[in-house]
CSV table of C-alpha atoms and ligand atoms in Angstrom, one decimal:
chain,number,residue,atom,x,y,z
A,24,MET,CA,-78.7,-22.2,-10.1
A,25,ARG,CA,-75.6,-23.8,-8.6
A,26,ILE,CA,-74.2,-22.5,-5.4
A,27,ILE,CA,-70.5,-23.1,-4.7
A,28,ARG,CA,-69.9,-22.4,-1.0
A,29,THR,CA,-66.3,-21.5,-0.2
A,30,LYS,CA,-64.5,-21.1,3.1
A,31,ASN,CA,-63.3,-17.5,2.7
A,32,TYR,CA,-62.4,-14.8,0.1
A,33,GLN,CA,-59.2,-16.6,-1.0
A,34,ASP,CA,-61.1,-19.9,-1.5
A,35,MET,CA,-63.8,-18.0,-3.4
A,36,SER,CA,-61.2,-16.4,-5.6
A,37,GLN,CA,-59.6,-19.8,-6.4
A,38,LYS,CA,-62.8,-21.5,-7.2
A,39,ALA,CA,-64.1,-18.7,-9.3
A,40,ALA,CA,-60.8,-18.6,-11.2
A,41,ASN,CA,-61.3,-22.4,-11.8
A,42,VAL,CA,-64.6,-21.7,-13.5
A,43,VAL,CA,-63.0,-19.0,-15.8
A,44,PHE,CA,-60.0,-21.3,-16.3
A,45,SER,CA,-62.2,-24.2,-17.6
A,46,THR,CA,-64.1,-21.8,-19.9
A,47,ILE,CA,-60.8,-20.7,-21.5
A,48,ILE,CA,-59.6,-24.3,-21.7
A,49,LEU,CA,-62.8,-25.4,-23.4
A,50,LYS,CA,-62.9,-22.4,-25.8
A,51,PRO,CA,-59.6,-20.6,-26.2
A,52,ASP,CA,-61.2,-17.8,-28.1
A,53,CYS,CA,-64.1,-17.3,-25.7
A,54,LEU,CA,-65.6,-13.9,-24.9
A,55,LEU,CA,-65.4,-13.2,-21.2
A,56,GLY,CA,-67.6,-10.6,-19.6
A,57,LEU,CA,-65.6,-9.0,-16.8
A,58,ALA,CA,-66.5,-7.0,-13.7
A,59,THR,CA,-64.6,-4.5,-11.5
A,60,GLY,CA,-65.0,-3.8,-7.8
A,61,GLY,CA,-63.2,-5.3,-4.8
A,62,THR,CA,-64.7,-8.8,-5.1
A,63,PRO,CA,-63.1,-10.1,-8.3
A,64,VAL,CA,-59.6,-8.8,-7.5
A,65,GLY,CA,-58.4,-12.0,-5.9
A,66,MET,CA,-59.8,-14.1,-8.8
A,67,TYR,CA,-57.9,-11.9,-11.3
A,68,GLN,CA,-54.7,-12.5,-9.3
A,69,VAL,CA,-55.2,-16.3,-9.4
A,70,LEU,CA,-55.8,-16.1,-13.1
A,71,ALA,CA,-52.6,-14.0,-13.6
A,72,ASP,CA,-50.7,-16.5,-11.5
A,73,ARG,CA,-51.9,-19.4,-13.5
A,74,TYR,CA,-50.8,-17.6,-16.7
A,75,VAL,CA,-47.3,-17.1,-15.2
A,76,MET,CA,-47.2,-20.8,-14.3
A,77,GLY,CA,-47.9,-21.5,-18.0
A,78,ASP,CA,-51.3,-23.1,-17.3
A,79,LEU,CA,-53.4,-20.6,-19.1
A,80,ASP,CA,-53.1,-18.8,-22.5
A,81,PHE,CA,-55.1,-15.6,-23.1
A,82,LYS,CA,-53.8,-14.9,-26.6
A,83,SER,CA,-57.2,-15.6,-28.3
A,84,VAL,CA,-59.4,-14.6,-25.4
A,85,LYS,CA,-61.6,-11.5,-25.8
A,86,THR,CA,-63.2,-9.5,-23.0
A,87,VAL,CA,-66.0,-7.0,-22.6
A,88,ASN,CA,-66.5,-5.2,-19.3
A,89,LEU,CA,-69.8,-4.5,-17.7
A,90,ASP,CA,-69.4,-0.8,-17.2
A,91,GLU,CA,-67.4,2.4,-17.2
A,92,TYR,CA,-67.8,5.7,-15.5
A,93,VAL,CA,-68.8,8.6,-17.7
A,94,GLY,CA,-66.2,11.4,-17.7
A,95,LEU,CA,-63.1,9.4,-16.7
A,96,SER,CA,-60.3,8.9,-19.2
A,97,GLU,CA,-58.6,5.5,-19.6
A,98,ASP,CA,-55.6,6.6,-17.7
A,99,HIS,CA,-57.6,8.0,-14.7
A,100,PRO,CA,-56.7,5.7,-11.8
A,101,GLN,CA,-60.3,5.1,-10.9
A,102,SER,CA,-61.5,4.4,-14.4
A,103,TYR,CA,-62.4,0.8,-15.0
A,104,ARG,CA,-60.1,0.5,-17.9
A,105,TYR,CA,-57.3,1.4,-15.6
A,106,PHE,CA,-58.5,-1.1,-13.0
A,107,MET,CA,-58.5,-3.9,-15.6
A,108,MET,CA,-55.0,-3.0,-16.8
A,109,GLU,CA,-53.7,-3.0,-13.2
A,110,ASN,CA,-55.5,-6.1,-12.0
A,111,LEU,CA,-55.4,-8.3,-15.0
A,112,PHE,CA,-54.6,-7.2,-18.5
A,113,SER,CA,-51.0,-6.0,-17.8
A,114,LYS,CA,-50.2,-9.3,-16.1
A,115,ILE,CA,-51.4,-11.7,-18.9
A,116,ASN,CA,-50.8,-12.2,-22.7
A,117,ILE,CA,-54.2,-10.8,-23.8
A,118,ASP,CA,-54.2,-8.7,-26.9
A,119,ARG,CA,-55.3,-5.2,-25.7
A,120,ALA,CA,-57.2,-4.9,-29.0
A,121,ASN,CA,-59.4,-7.7,-27.8
A,122,THR,CA,-60.4,-6.0,-24.5
A,123,TYR,CA,-63.5,-3.8,-24.6
A,124,LEU,CA,-65.0,-1.4,-22.1
A,125,PRO,CA,-67.6,1.4,-22.8
A,126,ASN,CA,-65.9,4.6,-23.7
A,127,GLY,CA,-66.6,7.0,-20.8
A,128,LEU,CA,-65.4,10.0,-22.8
A,129,ALA,CA,-67.6,9.4,-25.8
A,130,GLU,CA,-69.1,12.7,-27.0
A,131,ASP,CA,-72.4,10.9,-27.7
A,132,SER,CA,-73.0,8.5,-24.8
A,133,GLU,CA,-76.2,7.2,-26.3
A,134,ALA,CA,-74.4,6.3,-29.5
A,135,GLU,CA,-71.6,4.7,-27.5
A,136,CYS,CA,-74.2,2.5,-25.8
A,137,GLU,CA,-75.5,1.3,-29.2
A,138,ASN,CA,-72.0,0.8,-30.4
A,139,TYR,CA,-71.2,-1.4,-27.3
A,140,GLU,CA,-74.1,-3.7,-27.9
A,141,GLU,CA,-73.0,-4.1,-31.5
A,142,VAL,CA,-69.5,-5.0,-30.3
A,143,ILE,CA,-70.8,-7.7,-28.0
A,144,THR,CA,-73.0,-9.1,-30.8
A,145,LYS,CA,-70.2,-9.0,-33.4
A,146,LEU,CA,-67.9,-10.9,-31.0
A,147,GLY,CA,-70.4,-13.7,-30.8
A,148,GLY,CA,-72.0,-13.0,-27.4
A,149,VAL,CA,-70.6,-13.5,-23.9
A,150,ASP,CA,-69.6,-17.1,-23.0
A,151,LEU,CA,-69.1,-16.4,-19.3
A,152,GLN,CA,-70.1,-13.2,-17.5
A,153,VAL,CA,-68.5,-12.4,-14.2
A,154,LEU,CA,-70.6,-10.4,-11.8
A,155,GLY,CA,-70.3,-8.9,-8.3
A,156,ILE,CA,-73.3,-7.7,-6.4
A,157,GLY,CA,-73.7,-4.2,-5.0
A,158,ASN,CA,-75.0,-3.5,-1.5
A,159,ASN,CA,-78.3,-2.4,-3.1
A,160,GLY,CA,-78.5,-5.4,-5.4
A,161,HIS,CA,-77.1,-3.8,-8.5
A,162,ILE,CA,-75.3,-5.8,-11.1
A,163,GLY,CA,-73.1,-3.8,-13.4
A,164,PHE,CA,-74.5,-0.4,-12.7
A,165,ASN,CA,-78.1,-1.5,-13.1
A,166,GLU,CA,-79.5,0.3,-10.0
A,167,PRO,CA,-82.8,-0.6,-8.3
A,168,ALA,CA,-85.6,0.7,-10.5
A,169,ASP,CA,-89.2,0.3,-11.4
A,170,VAL,CA,-88.4,-1.8,-14.5
A,171,PHE,CA,-85.5,-3.9,-15.6
A,172,ASP,CA,-83.2,-1.9,-17.9
A,173,LYS,CA,-82.6,-3.8,-21.1
A,174,GLN,CA,-79.6,-2.8,-23.3
A,175,THR,CA,-76.4,-1.0,-22.6
A,176,HIS,CA,-77.4,2.5,-21.3
A,177,VAL,CA,-76.3,5.6,-19.4
A,178,VAL,CA,-77.3,5.4,-15.8
A,179,LYS,CA,-77.3,7.9,-12.9
A,180,LEU,CA,-75.6,6.3,-10.0
A,181,THR,CA,-77.5,6.2,-6.7
A,182,GLU,CA,-76.2,7.9,-3.6
A,183,ASN,CA,-75.7,4.4,-2.1
A,184,THR,CA,-73.4,3.3,-4.9
A,185,ARG,CA,-71.5,6.6,-5.0
A,186,GLN,CA,-70.9,6.3,-1.3
A,187,ALA,CA,-69.8,2.6,-1.6
A,188,ASN,CA,-67.3,3.6,-4.3
A,189,ALA,CA,-66.1,6.8,-2.6
A,190,ARG,CA,-63.5,4.6,-0.8
A,191,PHE,CA,-61.5,4.5,-4.1
A,192,PHE,CA,-61.6,8.3,-4.6
A,193,ASP,CA,-60.2,11.2,-2.4
A,194,SER,CA,-63.7,12.4,-1.7
A,195,ILE,CA,-67.3,11.6,-2.6
A,196,GLU,CA,-67.5,14.7,-4.8
A,197,GLN,CA,-65.0,13.1,-7.1
A,198,VAL,CA,-67.1,10.0,-7.7
A,199,PRO,CA,-68.7,10.4,-11.1
A,200,THR,CA,-72.5,10.8,-11.2
A,201,ASP,CA,-73.1,8.8,-14.4
A,202,ALA,CA,-71.9,5.5,-15.9
A,203,ILE,CA,-72.4,3.4,-19.0
A,204,THR,CA,-73.5,-0.1,-18.2
A,205,MET,CA,-74.6,-3.2,-19.9
A,206,GLY,CA,-78.3,-3.6,-19.4
A,207,ILE,CA,-80.1,-6.5,-17.6
A,208,LYS,CA,-81.0,-8.0,-21.0
A,209,THR,CA,-77.4,-7.7,-22.2
A,210,ILE,CA,-76.2,-9.5,-19.0
A,211,MET,CA,-78.9,-12.2,-19.2
A,212,LYS,CA,-77.9,-13.1,-22.8
A,213,ALA,CA,-74.6,-14.5,-21.5
A,214,ARG,CA,-74.4,-18.2,-22.0
A,215,ALA,CA,-73.2,-18.6,-18.4
A,216,ILE,CA,-73.0,-16.3,-15.4
A,217,ILE,CA,-70.8,-16.5,-12.4
A,218,LEU,CA,-71.8,-14.3,-9.5
A,219,LEU,CA,-69.2,-13.7,-6.8
A,220,ALA,CA,-69.9,-12.5,-3.2
A,221,SER,CA,-67.8,-12.3,-0.1
A,222,GLY,CA,-68.2,-11.2,3.4
A,223,GLU,CA,-70.9,-10.5,6.0
A,224,GLY,CA,-71.8,-7.2,4.4
A,225,LYS,CA,-73.3,-9.0,1.4
A,226,LYS,CA,-75.3,-11.7,3.3
A,227,GLU,CA,-78.7,-9.8,3.3
A,228,ILE,CA,-78.6,-8.7,-0.3
A,229,LEU,CA,-77.4,-12.1,-1.5
A,230,LYS,CA,-80.4,-13.7,0.3
A,231,GLU,CA,-82.8,-11.2,-1.2
A,232,ALA,CA,-81.3,-11.7,-4.7
A,233,LEU,CA,-81.2,-15.4,-4.7
A,234,LEU,CA,-84.3,-16.4,-2.6
A,235,GLY,CA,-86.5,-13.3,-2.7
A,236,PRO,CA,-89.0,-12.2,-5.3
A,237,ILE,CA,-87.8,-11.3,-8.8
A,238,THR,CA,-88.0,-7.6,-8.9
A,239,PRO,CA,-86.2,-4.6,-10.5
A,240,LYS,CA,-86.0,-3.2,-7.0
A,241,VAL,CA,-83.3,-5.9,-6.5
A,242,PRO,CA,-81.7,-6.0,-10.0
A,243,ALA,CA,-79.7,-9.2,-9.2
A,244,SER,CA,-82.9,-11.1,-8.5
A,245,VAL,CA,-83.4,-11.5,-12.2
A,246,LEU,CA,-80.4,-13.9,-12.2
A,247,GLN,CA,-82.8,-16.5,-10.7
A,248,LEU,CA,-84.2,-16.8,-14.2
A,249,HIS,CA,-80.8,-17.5,-15.9
A,250,PRO,CA,-80.5,-21.1,-17.0
A,251,ASN,CA,-76.8,-21.3,-16.2
A,252,LEU,CA,-76.0,-19.3,-13.1
A,253,ILE,CA,-73.1,-20.3,-10.9
A,254,VAL,CA,-72.9,-18.5,-7.5
A,255,VAL,CA,-69.4,-18.7,-5.9
A,256,ALA,CA,-69.6,-17.1,-2.5
A,257,ASP,CA,-68.0,-17.5,0.9
A,258,GLU,CA,-69.6,-18.8,4.1
A,259,ALA,CA,-70.0,-15.3,5.4
A,260,ALA,CA,-71.9,-14.0,2.4
A,261,LEU,CA,-74.0,-17.2,2.3
A,262,SER,CA,-74.8,-17.4,6.0
A,263,LEU,CA,-78.5,-16.6,5.5
A,264,ILE,CA,-78.9,-19.1,2.7
A,265,PRO,CA,-79.4,-22.7,3.9
A,266,SER,CA,-77.1,-25.2,2.3
B,306,LIG,P1,-67.6,-4.8,-4.6
B,306,LIG,O1,-68.7,-4.2,-5.6
B,306,LIG,O2,-67.1,-6.0,-5.4
B,306,LIG,O3,-66.6,-3.7,-4.5
B,306,LIG,O4,-68.3,-5.1,-3.4
B,306,LIG,C1,-69.6,-5.0,-6.2
B,306,LIG,C2,-70.5,-4.2,-7.1
B,306,LIG,O5,-70.7,-3.0,-6.8
B,306,LIG,O6,-71.0,-4.7,-8.1
C-alpha cells in the first residue's frame, strides 16, 4: 500500500488526477473504474481541465462505474449516470458508447448484474479503479456484512448510507432503497486501485480500513490485501494514521 498524504482537498484532487493521468498516458485505451460521491468531484474537474488544456485525450478510454441506484433513470439528476455526465463525460472527448454503468432500470436486476460482470471481462478488466470510502467503510455500495460480497449484485442500502446520501435528494424518502454494485471480488480484480478520502469525517473509518483487522464489517479493509493500492488522502482524513 502506498499512502500519498496531501495538504487538503484540492491537493488530493490534483494528485489523484495525476495518477489517472499517468494511467491514460501509459495506456490510452485503458479501462478506468470510476466512482461517484462528493470526494472525486475535484479530481474529475482537474481531469476535465487537463483535457481542455490539450494534455489529455480520452478518445480511446473506456470506463465502468462502481454502482447505480435501482429505480432511477439515466436522466434523473441523482442517478450516477447523470452525475458522471455532469462531472466528467460532458466535459471531455470520451465516446459515450465506451462509458458503462449498471442499468438501474433493468427489468431483471440479477441478469443485469451478470451482464455487467461480462462487460468488465470483455473490456479486458479494470486497469485503475477509483474508490471513495463511505462513513461505514463501504466501497461501491458494498455495505458492512457478515461475508465479503463477490460479484456485481443488488444490494439493500443501509440507513446510514441512505442518510449520508439524502443531502443530494429533497428528502430521505426519495433516496432509493436498492442499488446495483460491483462486488468486492470485482473491485479487487482491478490491476490498481486508488482510494480517495478527504476531511475529518473520514479519519476514523480510514484508520479502521487501513490499519484495522480485515473484516467484511469494514468492507474497505479488504483493500489491505490488494497488491497495488494507492491511497490519496488529505491530512485531515489521515490524521489518525502515523506517517
Ligand atoms: P463521499 O462518499 O465521497 O460523498 O464521501 C463516499 C462513498 O460513499 O463511497
